[in-house]
């Protein structure tokens, strides 16, 4: 019985369509009585089904357009128009099937949440380890959580642990929790096995609360009312008044039948769904899956946009942001190559970031040997002829870190990043700084959203206020709400919904309640399915959030076209109804005229299939390939930029050697400047073609000139210092006097700042235009 209920609308569509085709064939080719019988049967089926739907709507105290369909079907059978009745039945089935597909989401929203919840827990007893159902865990039980497992209940750590809390907080970086710290259910053990003591049962734990929040949010969401039903509130009574009035005034029941026939609501039943489905199809082409016409209409009406931070406005996974070397004698590129070679065998999320950075720089990695992992400390092994160690500062350098390591710590605290220290052949060599970078297309997307009609943009995140504020300033949001747990996010949605229709964009279990409560929930699923994608109305399957602005424009246009199709179709039907009521349009002619009106309304609706205004930047294949090559060169120059700061940091007020500065200047001349000139000659013109004007590249062009100017100044300063040394004016050859060091550091830090800003501008303004290898836009 359950199988039949879930497929009844599909079966109605298949049966009515098949019988219509068979009946029409016999109607045209013969024997005609067979065809007439089949068509009458189809119309009768539609009559019975529409009567059932009307009865259901009455029970639910709803008004429905199906009243018009019922009257039209009855009228068609009464005047002997079975073909028209059969067509109406198919249109009824089509509309109901489309609505059913959209409603199916409600039955699936909690599936991934429930699947992710642990079923069992490993309880430690006097007799050993015992796997028990999670519902059997009691407060005070000792629970063992192995590497990669989800914490089953809230508890307190018996020893220090490393946890991935992104499912609840959205923060992508693993968190080190000391012994005695409280741990919430739903987080993942990212380190060695840990023991905790349960402080709550499964039903009282955090993860169960997230599931309940989703259920409550769904229960509070108002149901979507179809545009066709709103029109029917006026159209149905008007149809009845005209039909009864024509019959009463003329005494001719044929006039009433003619009114009912031309009142067949095909523009409502088919034209509007065609426009909506066209919008859904166009959105899918750019990698945006909109779950039904209701979600599309709400997306078009949204005016307040709320974003989670991690994985939404940021990449959602750590990336190498800087390399700090212990001294200028250490080759940063070689140290990165050795560290990445060792990290190839590690599954740690930070290891992946280091390996990715090395691959982007085209470094040749080796397979390590003698690899050993010290849980909670780091990784060691042999790469080629070198012994390499990666991990915590204390494990690499002991209890008394040198000055450069303390500087790394300060930078980590200021930037909110993470550090991984490295030693080569037993000697501390440097540290890698990792952070969750902002998506290059995020600022462009926010600007596009405002152009699409979004009046307010809010960043709501579980992350710290300083990190969230920095992202908010760069991206350009109106308000930042930091340190918000799932319940706080739900409250923020409720508050913002009082002002206008809301759209919530998130990525993770912690966002699921807010996604369900918002007018439209948007989830990012480019890295795989999550509970957020199940709770969302819209899912982005591409790793480009700027597609959301285009999806809103598509939704707005589809809704506008649907309204035009309904208005024109029903307006012409209204005129035909008046003509029929006056006796100038017999039922047969009225049926033919209604078909013409239907075709016109459908033709208007099909305009939604045609491309409309979007923010999508289209680029020729040759330009895309050129941009990708330049991006590879861009990534390769990042090491040179990192070297600038390292050289500047190493300069002291005492007499400093000029050799590192000279070597750096040589790299700037041979590696960096040729790339910047190639960008000026190749990247900027293709940007102008894509964005439609040279003004879009004026800032980048000016920065290219400034970089070349500053590198030239550095070269002239070095030449002057070397000349002074040869003439004996500065004492020791190859060394800089204290006053010269000040000028050198000023130049280097200034050049470093310009290059960091310039690289960010290029990534946002140029490279974010280039489709990824798997994007539908390519």
XYZ file of C-alpha atoms in Angstrom:
778
model
C 0.000 0.000 0.000
C 2.836 2.381 0.862
C 4.465 1.620 -2.512
C 1.242 2.606 -4.314
C 0.850 5.852 -2.340
C 4.382 6.950 -3.153
C 3.902 6.309 -6.873
C 0.209 7.107 -7.425
C 0.855 10.457 -9.131
C 3.456 8.935 -11.424
C 1.101 6.090 -12.328
C -1.710 8.565 -13.058
C 0.564 10.489 -15.402
C 1.800 7.371 -17.218
C -1.665 5.792 -17.582
C -3.468 8.966 -18.693
C -0.757 9.925 -21.175
C -0.598 6.421 -22.661
C -4.364 6.129 -22.998
C -4.576 9.613 -24.523
C -2.073 8.676 -27.235
C -3.864 5.383 -27.977
C -7.288 6.984 -27.968
C -6.181 9.856 -30.213
C -4.712 7.363 -32.672
C -7.976 5.417 -32.946
C -9.948 8.685 -33.042
C -7.981 9.790 -36.126
C -7.224 6.447 -37.839
C -10.169 4.337 -36.709
C -12.061 2.560 -35.519
C -13.314 5.848 -34.104
C -15.704 4.339 -31.506
C -12.720 2.679 -29.850
C -10.908 5.962 -29.704
C -13.956 7.749 -28.322
C -14.410 5.103 -25.639
C -10.783 5.347 -24.548
C -10.845 9.155 -24.474
C -14.072 9.156 -22.462
C -12.426 6.745 -20.025
C -9.411 9.089 -19.670
C -11.693 12.086 -19.102
C -13.727 10.107 -16.580
C -10.527 9.145 -14.794
C -9.595 12.815 -14.583
C -13.065 13.607 -13.290
C -12.791 11.061 -10.489
C -9.248 12.106 -9.556
C -10.064 15.832 -9.548
C -13.122 15.129 -7.397
C -10.886 13.301 -4.920
C -8.410 16.178 -4.852
C -11.211 18.695 -4.289
C -12.543 16.621 -1.400
C -9.061 16.458 0.098
C -8.644 20.227 -0.252
C -11.984 20.791 1.470
C -10.904 18.580 4.354
C -7.709 20.638 4.643
C -9.656 23.893 4.303
C -7.719 24.875 1.192
C -8.855 26.493 -2.052
C -7.667 24.768 -5.213
C -7.649 25.329 -8.963
C -8.792 21.724 -9.390
C -12.385 22.988 -9.126
C -12.024 24.517 -12.587
C -10.549 21.304 -13.942
C -13.452 19.291 -12.509
C -16.022 21.593 -14.094
C -14.141 21.592 -17.398
C -13.980 17.803 -17.453
C -17.669 17.489 -16.650
C -18.526 20.031 -19.323
C -16.347 18.322 -21.926
C -18.070 14.979 -21.326
C -21.507 16.642 -21.326
C -21.077 18.284 -24.751
C -19.296 15.290 -26.275
C -15.701 16.574 -26.297
C -13.818 13.532 -24.919
C -10.509 14.538 -26.539
C -10.538 17.854 -24.701
C -11.409 16.035 -21.488
C -8.556 13.581 -21.966
C -6.070 16.416 -22.545
C -7.275 18.115 -19.365
C -6.703 14.874 -17.455
C -3.111 14.619 -18.687
C -2.505 18.237 -17.728
C -3.920 17.544 -14.265
C -1.601 14.549 -13.881
C 1.419 16.574 -15.065
C 0.837 19.374 -12.587
C 0.325 16.992 -9.700
C 3.467 15.019 -10.578
C 5.587 18.190 -10.582
C 4.175 19.229 -7.222
C 4.736 15.754 -5.804
C 8.411 15.803 -6.795
C 8.908 19.059 -4.897
C 7.055 17.769 -1.824
C 9.173 14.588 -1.686
C 11.964 16.599 -0.066
C 10.121 16.673 3.249
C 10.404 12.892 3.538
C 14.158 12.901 2.940
C 15.445 15.867 4.920
C 16.430 13.944 8.029
C 17.850 10.880 6.286
C 21.513 11.872 6.372
C 21.248 13.295 9.854
C 19.896 9.990 11.093
C 22.407 7.946 9.073
C 25.351 9.914 10.449
C 24.280 9.469 14.057
C 26.270 6.633 15.678
C 24.261 3.521 16.503
C 26.734 1.980 18.906
C 29.293 3.080 21.467
C 32.415 1.337 22.747
C 31.932 1.180 26.518
C 34.889 0.393 28.764
C 34.060 -1.925 31.644
C 35.994 -3.985 34.139
C 35.742 -6.923 31.734
C 37.125 -4.967 28.769
C 35.623 -3.250 25.746
C 31.933 -3.761 25.044
C 30.000 -2.529 21.988
C 26.565 -1.391 23.172
C 23.661 0.468 21.514
C 24.184 4.204 21.934
C 20.823 4.480 23.718
C 22.182 2.221 26.457
C 24.960 4.651 27.408
C 24.412 6.199 30.820
C 25.924 9.241 32.497
C 29.291 8.289 33.970
C 30.075 5.478 31.504
C 33.617 5.345 30.107
C 33.543 5.486 26.299
C 36.393 4.777 23.869
C 36.326 6.700 20.581
C 38.725 5.445 17.936
C 40.387 7.487 15.203
C 37.846 8.704 12.637
C 34.798 7.759 14.706
C 31.959 10.110 15.632
C 31.673 10.887 19.339
C 28.393 9.157 20.307
C 27.397 11.187 23.386
C 28.460 14.333 25.201
C 31.335 13.624 27.538
C 34.490 14.785 29.306
C 37.933 13.780 28.024
C 40.068 11.583 30.248
C 43.181 12.557 28.247
C 44.050 15.151 25.648
C 42.600 14.630 22.165
C 42.456 16.111 18.684
C 38.906 16.614 17.364
C 37.307 17.666 14.111
C 34.405 19.852 15.275
C 33.425 21.176 11.840
C 30.097 19.315 11.877
C 28.913 21.449 14.797
C 30.947 24.668 14.716
C 31.823 24.883 11.026
C 35.479 25.469 11.977
C 37.596 23.338 9.582
C 40.785 23.207 11.648
C 41.265 20.297 14.077
C 41.001 21.388 17.696
C 43.245 20.139 20.479
C 41.266 19.538 23.643
C 43.053 19.016 26.976
C 42.146 16.376 29.519
C 38.971 17.272 31.383
C 37.553 19.321 28.505
C 33.913 18.866 27.523
C 33.309 17.170 24.130
C 29.999 17.268 22.262
C 28.446 14.396 20.368
C 28.631 14.679 16.589
C 32.308 15.697 16.456
C 34.905 13.362 14.933
C 38.034 12.080 16.618
C 40.813 13.338 14.322
C 43.678 12.063 16.487
C 44.603 8.880 18.308
C 41.931 6.935 20.230
C 40.571 8.858 23.201
C 38.599 7.966 26.289
C 35.807 10.097 27.659
C 33.295 9.862 30.469
C 29.683 10.375 29.372
C 27.998 13.470 30.806
C 24.668 12.987 28.985
C 22.632 10.223 27.416
C 22.243 9.968 23.637
C 18.820 11.637 23.599
C 20.096 14.530 25.727
C 23.331 15.031 23.778
C 24.196 17.786 21.329
C 23.734 15.840 18.096
C 20.236 14.713 19.012
C 19.450 18.351 19.718
C 20.534 19.309 16.193
C 18.127 16.727 14.750
C 15.308 18.086 16.911
C 16.073 21.632 15.769
C 15.655 20.568 12.147
C 12.322 18.949 12.964
C 11.101 22.041 14.808
C 12.225 24.341 12.003
C 10.397 22.237 9.427
C 7.241 22.280 11.523
C 7.341 26.085 11.722
C 7.838 26.627 7.997
C 4.728 27.907 6.192
C 3.622 25.696 3.253
C 4.128 27.000 -0.250
C 0.916 28.220 -1.939
C 0.967 27.787 -5.699
C 0.452 30.859 -7.862
C -2.212 28.915 -9.753
C -4.237 28.463 -6.573
C -4.069 32.175 -5.827
C -5.437 32.972 -9.298
C -8.096 30.292 -8.850
C -9.506 32.087 -5.816
C -10.738 34.774 -8.241
C -11.088 32.724 -11.416
C -13.280 29.892 -10.117
C -16.109 32.076 -8.775
C -15.945 34.218 -11.908
C -16.290 31.139 -14.127
C -19.301 29.911 -12.188
C -20.976 33.332 -12.271
C -20.526 33.622 -16.038
C -21.738 30.065 -16.728
C -24.784 30.279 -14.487
C -25.534 33.814 -15.626
C -25.390 32.843 -19.314
C -27.683 29.883 -18.692
C -30.127 31.887 -16.587
C -30.353 34.846 -18.926
C -30.564 32.876 -22.161
C -32.166 29.670 -20.969
C -29.593 27.832 -23.101
C -27.476 25.306 -21.213
C -25.075 25.088 -24.181
C -23.818 28.577 -23.388
C -22.953 27.461 -19.850
C -21.095 24.428 -21.224
C -19.235 26.644 -23.707
C -18.125 28.911 -20.860
C -16.841 25.925 -18.898
C -14.984 24.510 -21.909
C -13.120 27.743 -22.695
C -12.433 28.153 -18.962
C -10.202 25.064 -18.977
C -7.243 26.272 -16.859
C -4.459 24.873 -19.045
C -2.259 27.994 -18.636
C -2.467 27.428 -14.900
C -1.986 23.684 -15.074
C 0.735 23.474 -17.731
C 2.141 26.849 -18.840
C 3.231 27.871 -15.344
C 4.903 24.481 -14.596
C 6.707 24.679 -17.961
C 8.184 28.063 -17.068
C 9.142 26.830 -13.612
C 10.653 23.593 -14.933
C 12.595 25.586 -17.520
C 14.047 27.649 -14.706
C 14.963 24.519 -12.771
C 16.667 23.146 -15.879
C 18.644 26.327 -16.549
C 19.770 26.476 -12.926
C 20.907 22.856 -13.105
C 23.060 23.704 -16.126
C 25.156 26.066 -13.997
C 25.419 23.527 -11.182
C 22.518 24.694 -8.983
C 19.881 22.089 -8.112
C 16.608 23.723 -7.012
C 14.256 21.250 -5.354
C 10.942 22.117 -6.967
C 8.891 25.076 -8.095
C 8.103 26.191 -4.557
C 11.793 26.553 -3.748
C 12.354 28.424 -7.013
C 9.617 30.954 -6.219
C 10.918 31.513 -2.698
C 14.453 31.909 -4.050
C 13.221 34.605 -6.430
C 11.471 36.414 -3.561
C 14.457 36.347 -1.153
C 15.783 39.711 0.022
C 17.968 38.877 3.053
C 20.924 36.519 2.571
C 22.624 34.797 5.504
C 25.914 32.930 5.096
C 27.836 30.499 7.192
C 31.572 31.159 6.973
C 33.501 27.912 6.783
C 33.148 26.074 3.499
C 30.825 28.778 2.196
C 32.671 32.092 2.098
C 35.945 30.285 2.771
C 37.385 27.162 1.161
C 36.474 25.014 4.158
C 39.847 23.310 4.333
C 43.289 24.543 5.393
C 45.769 25.813 2.822
C 49.408 26.823 3.105
C 49.553 30.596 3.581
C 53.253 31.129 4.400
C 56.553 29.391 5.017
C 58.812 30.748 7.781
C 62.418 29.602 7.708
C 64.756 29.383 10.665
C 67.395 31.312 8.706
C 68.005 32.704 5.239
C 70.502 29.900 4.649
C 67.640 27.408 4.444
C 65.992 26.872 1.050
C 62.254 27.194 1.657
C 61.374 25.387 -1.560
C 63.506 22.375 -0.677
C 62.109 22.234 2.859
C 58.555 22.294 1.466
C 59.454 19.499 -0.952
C 60.865 17.328 1.845
C 57.899 17.981 4.148
C 55.358 17.283 1.405
C 57.165 14.082 0.467
C 56.851 12.855 4.053
C 53.245 14.009 4.379
C 52.194 11.994 1.335
C 51.642 8.979 3.589
C 49.689 10.905 6.243
C 45.886 11.178 6.284
C 45.893 14.270 8.484
C 44.004 17.258 7.064
C 47.027 19.533 7.549
C 49.241 17.076 5.679
C 46.957 17.361 2.681
C 47.402 21.145 2.653
C 51.189 20.874 2.623
C 51.187 18.257 -0.154
C 48.775 20.366 -2.218
C 51.015 23.429 -1.881
C 54.023 21.457 -3.107
C 52.120 20.013 -6.050
C 50.923 23.493 -7.052
C 54.572 24.582 -7.165
C 55.463 21.612 -9.408
C 57.885 20.182 -6.847
C 59.064 16.614 -7.408
C 58.065 14.544 -4.405
C 59.715 11.325 -3.238
C 58.183 8.386 -1.431
C 59.400 8.418 2.189
C 60.750 5.432 4.077
C 61.004 4.497 7.763
C 57.876 6.558 8.475
C 56.805 6.710 12.123
C 53.857 8.568 13.609
C 54.014 9.846 17.161
C 50.349 10.244 18.141
C 49.702 13.756 19.355
C 53.126 15.011 18.294
C 53.898 14.521 14.633
C 55.414 12.440 11.863
C 58.997 11.420 11.124
C 60.667 9.563 8.301
C 63.425 9.533 5.740
C 63.114 11.338 2.391
C 66.042 10.543 0.141
C 69.151 11.130 2.217
C 67.439 13.369 4.776
C 65.734 12.652 8.079
C 62.564 14.766 8.250
C 60.278 15.487 11.182
C 56.956 17.352 11.112
C 54.770 18.299 14.031
C 54.363 20.439 17.115
C 56.903 23.054 18.110
C 57.847 21.329 21.369
C 58.470 18.033 19.587
C 60.664 19.678 16.962
C 62.608 22.190 19.083
C 62.219 21.199 22.719
C 60.907 23.273 25.583
C 62.907 26.416 24.760
C 61.966 27.622 21.268
C 64.278 30.073 19.464
C 63.279 33.635 18.615
C 62.040 32.789 15.121
C 59.716 30.134 16.540
C 58.261 32.635 19.015
C 57.661 34.954 16.059
C 55.746 32.156 14.342
C 53.610 31.763 17.457
C 52.783 35.465 17.438
C 51.770 35.329 13.788
C 49.586 32.299 14.454
C 47.802 34.163 17.252
C 47.345 37.292 15.135
C 46.150 35.529 11.985
C 44.118 32.763 13.600
C 46.100 30.192 11.616
C 47.804 26.892 12.460
C 51.495 26.012 12.399
C 53.413 22.857 11.538
C 57.120 22.875 12.399
C 59.737 20.978 10.408
C 63.222 19.685 11.152
C 65.682 18.353 8.585
C 68.492 16.057 9.723
C 67.753 16.892 13.353
C 67.981 20.668 12.857
C 64.832 22.861 13.085
C 64.382 24.290 9.586
C 61.196 26.329 9.742
C 57.427 26.267 10.024
C 54.430 26.158 7.730
C 51.503 28.475 8.422
C 48.086 27.233 7.338
C 44.736 28.997 7.231
C 41.271 28.607 5.740
C 41.424 31.019 2.764
C 38.516 33.119 1.560
C 36.990 31.914 -1.693
C 38.243 34.151 -4.522
C 34.738 34.408 -5.981
C 33.079 35.358 -2.667
C 33.403 39.180 -2.940
C 32.222 39.090 -6.567
C 29.291 36.901 -5.531
C 28.190 39.322 -2.789
C 28.258 42.227 -5.239
C 26.277 40.187 -7.759
C 23.718 39.305 -5.094
C 23.109 42.962 -4.369
C 22.589 43.588 -8.087
C 20.098 40.695 -8.110
C 17.964 42.361 -5.447
C 19.436 41.160 -2.142
C 19.182 44.112 0.245
C 20.991 42.705 3.301
C 23.867 40.220 3.674
C 24.625 38.665 7.070
C 27.531 36.413 8.079
C 26.465 34.037 10.874
C 29.098 31.562 12.062
C 30.269 29.502 14.990
C 33.808 30.814 14.491
C 35.587 33.441 16.613
C 34.626 37.098 16.267
C 38.048 38.230 15.012
C 38.255 35.595 12.261
C 34.624 36.125 11.239
C 35.039 39.906 11.224
C 38.058 39.715 8.912
C 36.150 37.553 6.428
C 33.105 39.810 6.640
C 35.124 42.945 5.880
C 36.852 41.418 2.869
C 33.718 39.862 1.397
C 31.545 42.903 2.056
C 28.692 41.768 4.308
C 26.443 44.124 6.269
C 26.530 42.342 9.639
C 28.706 39.677 11.292
C 27.223 37.351 13.938
C 30.036 35.261 15.442
C 30.247 32.500 18.085
C 26.789 31.189 17.128
C 25.831 27.573 17.750
C 23.013 25.861 15.784
C 20.327 27.209 18.138
C 21.724 30.744 17.811
C 21.723 30.449 14.025
C 18.112 29.355 14.121
C 17.255 32.376 16.283
C 19.064 34.679 13.841
C 17.038 33.262 10.952
C 13.803 33.814 12.878
C 14.752 37.412 13.663
C 15.798 38.255 10.109
C 12.664 36.597 8.686
C 10.564 39.247 10.412
C 12.037 41.846 8.070
C 11.903 40.110 4.673
C 12.149 36.748 2.917
C 15.385 35.013 3.893
C 17.921 32.786 2.133
C 20.413 30.828 4.253
C 23.618 29.411 2.756
C 25.507 26.795 4.745
C 27.720 23.730 4.617
C 27.538 21.244 7.472
C 25.350 19.574 10.053
C 25.467 22.693 12.222
C 23.690 24.644 9.470
C 20.855 22.149 8.923
C 18.375 23.726 11.383
C 18.898 27.202 9.926
C 18.610 25.878 6.365
C 15.286 24.251 7.189
C 13.937 27.356 8.954
C 14.899 29.912 6.298
C 12.615 30.826 3.433
C 15.163 29.062 1.232
C 18.050 26.924 2.449
C 21.089 26.692 0.149
C 23.736 24.019 0.720
C 27.116 23.444 -0.896
C 27.617 19.826 -1.876
C 30.595 20.099 -4.227
C 32.765 18.140 -1.786
C 30.143 15.443 -1.236
C 26.660 15.000 0.182
C 26.037 16.333 3.675
C 23.096 16.641 6.007
C 22.891 20.294 4.977
C 22.182 19.310 1.370
C 19.319 17.108 2.561
C 17.792 19.907 4.640
C 18.263 22.528 1.916
C 15.897 23.670 -0.817
C 18.782 24.545 -3.162
C 22.060 22.639 -3.556
C 25.175 23.934 -5.313
C 26.949 20.995 -6.932
C 29.814 23.111 -8.271
C 32.553 24.603 -6.135
C 31.604 28.158 -7.189
C 29.277 30.132 -4.932
C 28.942 32.927 -7.502
C 26.540 30.528 -9.254
C 24.033 31.396 -6.519
C 23.569 34.947 -7.842
C 22.863 33.559 -11.304
C 20.401 31.065 -9.826
C 18.483 33.923 -8.204
C 18.298 35.773 -11.525
C 17.098 32.589 -13.242
C 14.474 32.073 -10.541
C 13.265 35.661 -10.841
C 13.003 35.419 -14.625
C 11.228 32.040 -14.512
C 8.684 33.359 -12.035
C 8.163 36.468 -14.183
C 7.679 34.403 -17.354
C 5.296 32.044 -15.534
C 3.245 35.012 -14.370
C 3.163 36.427 -17.909
C 2.059 33.076 -19.357
C -0.690 32.715 -16.768
C -1.831 36.329 -17.157
C -1.990 36.226 -20.964
C -3.530 32.726 -21.092
C -6.140 33.311 -18.433
C -6.840 36.815 -19.747
C -7.613 35.475 -23.213
C -9.648 32.672 -21.644
C -11.642 35.297 -19.777
C -12.372 37.163 -23.014
C -13.421 33.877 -24.656
C -15.655 33.090 -21.694
C -17.459 36.413 -22.106
C -17.891 35.800 -25.828
C -19.213 32.269 -25.102
C -21.605 33.613 -22.480
C -23.046 36.006 -25.077
C -23.710 33.063 -27.383
C -21.124 33.874 -30.071
C -18.817 30.938 -29.334
C -20.260 27.404 -29.459
C -18.623 24.644 -27.388
C -16.766 23.006 -30.278
C -15.302 26.269 -31.528
C -14.612 27.227 -27.927
C -12.625 24.032 -27.398
C -10.540 24.784 -30.502
C -10.017 28.383 -29.420
C -9.001 27.232 -25.971
C -6.372 24.978 -27.506
C -4.978 27.982 -29.413
C -4.885 29.974 -26.174
C -3.146 27.069 -24.458
C -0.497 26.860 -27.191
C 0.093 30.619 -26.930
C 0.428 30.447 -23.145
C 2.839 27.511 -23.423
C 4.869 29.382 -26.062
C 5.181 32.307 -23.670
C 6.214 29.928 -20.898
C 8.870 28.350 -23.110
C 10.686 31.683 -23.160
C 12.043 30.668 -19.795
C 14.180 28.078 -21.612
C 16.046 30.864 -23.430
C 19.115 32.386 -21.750
C 18.444 35.514 -19.732
C 20.561 38.040 -17.871
C 23.089 36.429 -15.550
C 26.392 37.314 -13.932
C 28.107 34.358 -15.546
C 31.265 35.398 -17.363
C 31.764 33.384 -20.526
C 35.282 32.941 -21.861
C 36.543 31.353 -25.088
C 38.368 28.046 -24.707
C 41.686 29.653 -25.714
C 41.339 32.365 -23.049
C 40.494 29.738 -20.437
C 43.604 27.745 -21.298
C 45.777 30.886 -21.234
C 44.379 31.897 -17.832
C 45.029 28.440 -16.406
C 48.634 28.529 -17.581
C 49.090 31.960 -16.018
C 47.510 30.669 -12.812
C 50.076 27.872 -12.670
C 52.863 30.449 -13.064
C 51.158 32.601 -10.436
C 51.218 29.724 -7.934
C 54.866 29.061 -8.707
C 55.807 32.664 -7.785
C 54.229 32.418 -4.331
C 57.469 31.006 -2.950
C 59.303 34.139 -4.136
C 56.791 36.326 -2.313
C 57.276 34.279 0.863
C 61.035 34.694 0.507
C 60.700 38.508 0.532
C 59.347 38.522 4.068
C 61.824 35.915 5.252
C 64.768 37.982 3.955
C 63.357 41.166 5.507
C 62.822 39.437 8.859
C 66.453 38.253 8.870
C 67.877 41.760 8.448
C 68.980 43.237 11.792
C 70.157 46.636 12.943
C 73.664 45.222 13.100
C 75.715 44.876 9.946
C 73.793 42.417 7.781
C 74.997 40.489 4.770
C 73.666 41.661 1.422
C 73.988 38.198 -0.137
C 70.407 37.036 0.725
C 68.991 40.326 -0.551
C 70.978 40.069 -3.786
C 69.846 36.468 -4.300
C 66.262 37.532 -3.685
C 66.557 40.399 -6.170
C 67.872 37.981 -8.751
C 64.799 35.747 -8.260
C 62.516 38.758 -8.524
C 64.125 39.696 -11.838
C 64.155 36.202 -13.319
C 60.961 34.632 -11.855
C 58.524 37.263 -10.625
C 58.771 40.154 -13.081
C 58.491 37.987 -16.229
C 55.270 36.531 -14.808
C 53.861 39.990 -13.982
C 54.696 41.169 -17.510
C 52.958 38.117 -18.941
C 49.928 38.930 -16.822
C 49.941 42.482 -18.166
C 50.238 41.295 -21.760
C 47.922 38.279 -21.656
C 45.749 38.115 -18.518
C 44.478 41.686 -18.493
C 43.289 41.662 -22.132
C 41.316 38.459 -21.622
C 39.819 39.952 -18.448
C 38.766 43.020 -20.460
C 37.119 40.786 -23.039
C 35.308 38.790 -20.370
C 34.167 41.750 -18.257
C 33.537 44.148 -21.115
C 35.932 47.054 -20.730
C 39.448 48.101 -19.823
C 38.253 49.840 -16.640
C 37.876 46.427 -15.011
C 41.632 45.872 -15.227
C 42.901 49.389 -14.457
C 43.724 48.583 -10.805
C 45.693 45.458 -11.684
C 47.579 47.295 -14.401
C 48.550 50.031 -11.963
C 49.746 47.439 -9.439
C 51.890 45.729 -12.085
C 53.621 49.064 -12.708
C 54.130 49.612 -8.981
C 55.660 46.147 -8.501
C 58.114 46.732 -11.326
C 58.947 50.147 -9.893
C 59.644 48.778 -6.412
C 61.799 45.923 -7.721
C 63.752 48.494 -9.728
C 64.244 50.632 -6.622
C 65.524 47.596 -4.739
C 67.990 46.895 -7.544
C 69.252 50.467 -7.556
C 69.649 50.453 -3.772
C 71.652 47.224 -3.891
C 73.835 48.586 -6.686
C 74.503 51.718 -4.648
C 75.388 49.741 -1.535
C 77.750 47.495 -3.464
C 79.389 50.525 -5.078
C 79.868 52.166 -1.676
C 81.395 48.941 -0.367
C 83.863 48.829 -3.265
C 84.842 52.430 -2.629
C 85.351 51.668 1.034
C 82.626 53.996 2.305
C 80.687 51.398 4.308
C 83.430 49.278 5.804
C 82.930 45.517 5.441
C 82.393 44.405 1.833
C 79.029 42.743 1.189
C 77.450 44.087 4.379
C 74.891 46.823 4.975
C 75.162 49.568 7.552
C 72.337 49.975 10.097
C 70.823 52.938 8.245
C 70.917 50.946 5.004
C 69.195 48.005 6.703
C 66.305 50.289 7.622
C 65.850 51.299 3.993
C 66.191 47.715 2.745
C 63.570 46.429 5.200
C 61.228 49.284 4.319
C 61.482 48.419 0.636
C 61.095 44.677 1.188
C 58.111 44.914 3.527
C 56.439 47.397 1.192
C 57.002 45.118 -1.790
C 55.715 42.150 0.214
C 52.532 43.987 1.146
C 51.917 45.114 -2.436
C 52.422 41.597 -3.781
C 50.100 40.012 -1.189
C 47.359 42.495 -2.029
C 48.009 42.160 -5.751
C 47.829 38.371 -5.619
C 44.513 38.553 -3.771
C 43.182 40.996 -6.388
C 44.274 38.722 -9.217
C 42.667 35.684 -7.630
C 39.396 37.560 -7.055
C 39.251 39.653 -10.205
C 40.875 37.378 -12.774
C 41.377 33.748 -11.790
C 37.927 33.457 -10.168
C 36.487 34.016 -13.666
C 38.070 30.831 -14.943
C 35.832 27.754 -14.662
C 37.251 24.770 -12.833
C 38.050 21.646 -14.773
C 34.784 19.981 -13.691
C 32.529 23.007 -13.783
C 29.535 22.939 -16.147
C 30.570 26.389 -17.322
C 33.666 25.051 -19.010
